[in-house]
mmCIF file of C-alpha atoms in Angstrom:
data_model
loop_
_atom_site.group_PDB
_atom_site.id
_atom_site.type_symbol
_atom_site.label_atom_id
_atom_site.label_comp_id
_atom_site.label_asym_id
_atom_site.label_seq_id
_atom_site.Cartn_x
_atom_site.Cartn_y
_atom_site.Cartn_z
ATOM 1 C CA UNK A 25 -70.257 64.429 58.597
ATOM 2 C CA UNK A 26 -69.930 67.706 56.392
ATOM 3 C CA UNK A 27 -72.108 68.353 53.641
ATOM 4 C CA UNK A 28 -71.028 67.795 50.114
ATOM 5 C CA UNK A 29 -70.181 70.973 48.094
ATOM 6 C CA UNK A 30 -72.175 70.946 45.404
ATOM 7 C CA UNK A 31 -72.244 74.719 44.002
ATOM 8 C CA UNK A 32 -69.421 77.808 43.305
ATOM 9 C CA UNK A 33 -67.272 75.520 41.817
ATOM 10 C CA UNK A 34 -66.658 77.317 38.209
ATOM 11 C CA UNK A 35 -65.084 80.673 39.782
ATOM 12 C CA UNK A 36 -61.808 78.807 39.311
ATOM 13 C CA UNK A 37 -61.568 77.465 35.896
ATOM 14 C CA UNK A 38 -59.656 79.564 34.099
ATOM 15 C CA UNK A 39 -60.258 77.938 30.686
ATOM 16 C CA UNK A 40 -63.558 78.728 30.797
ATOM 17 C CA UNK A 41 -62.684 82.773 31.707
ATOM 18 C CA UNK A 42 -60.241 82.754 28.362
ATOM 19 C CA UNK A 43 -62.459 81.110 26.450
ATOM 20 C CA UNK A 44 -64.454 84.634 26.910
ATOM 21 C CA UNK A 45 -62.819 86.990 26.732
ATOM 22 C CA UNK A 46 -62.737 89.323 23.842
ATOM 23 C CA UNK A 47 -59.177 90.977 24.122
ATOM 24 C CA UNK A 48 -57.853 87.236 22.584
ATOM 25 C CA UNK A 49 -60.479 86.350 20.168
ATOM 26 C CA UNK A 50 -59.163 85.287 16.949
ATOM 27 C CA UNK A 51 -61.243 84.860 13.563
ATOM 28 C CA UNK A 52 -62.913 81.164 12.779
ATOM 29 C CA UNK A 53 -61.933 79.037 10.435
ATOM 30 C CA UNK A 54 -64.636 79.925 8.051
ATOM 31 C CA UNK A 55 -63.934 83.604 8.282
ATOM 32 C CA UNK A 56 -60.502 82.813 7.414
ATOM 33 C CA UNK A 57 -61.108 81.151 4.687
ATOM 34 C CA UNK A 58 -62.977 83.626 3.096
ATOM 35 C CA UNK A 59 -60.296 86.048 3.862
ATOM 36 C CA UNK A 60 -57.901 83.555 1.544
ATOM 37 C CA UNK A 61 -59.772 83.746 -1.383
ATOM 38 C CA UNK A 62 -58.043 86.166 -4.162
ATOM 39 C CA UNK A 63 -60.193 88.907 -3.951
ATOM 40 C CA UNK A 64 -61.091 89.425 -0.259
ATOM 41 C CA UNK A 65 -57.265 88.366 0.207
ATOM 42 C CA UNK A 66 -55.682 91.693 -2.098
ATOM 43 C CA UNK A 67 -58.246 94.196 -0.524
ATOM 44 C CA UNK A 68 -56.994 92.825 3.362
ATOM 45 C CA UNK A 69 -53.242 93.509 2.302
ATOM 46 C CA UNK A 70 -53.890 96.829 0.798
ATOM 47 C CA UNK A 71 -55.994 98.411 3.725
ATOM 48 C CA UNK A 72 -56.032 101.999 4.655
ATOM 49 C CA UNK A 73 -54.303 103.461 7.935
ATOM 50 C CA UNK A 74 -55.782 102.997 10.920
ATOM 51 C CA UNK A 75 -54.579 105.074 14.054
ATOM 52 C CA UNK A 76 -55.938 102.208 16.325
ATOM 53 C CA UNK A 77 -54.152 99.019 14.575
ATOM 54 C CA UNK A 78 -50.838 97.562 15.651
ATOM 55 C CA UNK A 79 -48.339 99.303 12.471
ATOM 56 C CA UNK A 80 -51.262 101.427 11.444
ATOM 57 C CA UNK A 81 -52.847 98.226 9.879
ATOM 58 C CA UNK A 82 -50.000 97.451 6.760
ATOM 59 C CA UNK A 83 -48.598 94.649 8.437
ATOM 60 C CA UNK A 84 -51.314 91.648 8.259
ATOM 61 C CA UNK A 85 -51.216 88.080 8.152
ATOM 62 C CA UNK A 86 -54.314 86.501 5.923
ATOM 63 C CA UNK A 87 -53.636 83.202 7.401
ATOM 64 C CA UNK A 88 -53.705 83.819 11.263
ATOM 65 C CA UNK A 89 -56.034 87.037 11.093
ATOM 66 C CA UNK A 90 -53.565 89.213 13.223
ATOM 67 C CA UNK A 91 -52.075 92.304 12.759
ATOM 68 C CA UNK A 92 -48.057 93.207 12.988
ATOM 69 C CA UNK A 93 -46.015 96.242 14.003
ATOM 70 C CA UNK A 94 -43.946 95.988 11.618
ATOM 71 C CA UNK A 95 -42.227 93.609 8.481
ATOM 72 C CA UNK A 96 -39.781 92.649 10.461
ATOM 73 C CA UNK A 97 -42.011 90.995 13.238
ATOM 74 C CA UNK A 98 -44.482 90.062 10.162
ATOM 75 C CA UNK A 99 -41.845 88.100 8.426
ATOM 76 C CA UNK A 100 -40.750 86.736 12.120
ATOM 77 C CA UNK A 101 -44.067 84.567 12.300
#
């Protein structure tokens, strides 16, 4: 009889892996629902330009956290 394997068996689960990573991390609840209230909510739509944001940063959606490319795609979702 063979031995049981008992060890190396998370390598595979891929859940676990996205669950991780940082490239698809999206904001928690709570920090979107501070983002909703009518103060935080005016300063997120009328943010400076950032080089390193999808649409220089003037496209965002308060209610998912994520930033657009453009109005088009922003009005899309």
């Amino acid at each position: 009889m063979t031995r049981i394997r008992r060890k190396r068996m998370h390598c595979n689960n891929k859940e676990l892996h996205r669950k991780y990573k940082t490239k698809r991390r999206t904001k928690d609840l709570d920090q979107i629902q501070h983002d909703l209230k009518p103060e935080n909510k005016g300063r997120l739509l009328n943010q400076p330009e950032d080089e390193d944001l999808p649409g220089l940063g003037q496209h965002y959606c308060v209610e998912c956290g994520s930033y657009y490319a453009d109005d088009r795609s922003l009005e899309e979702h």
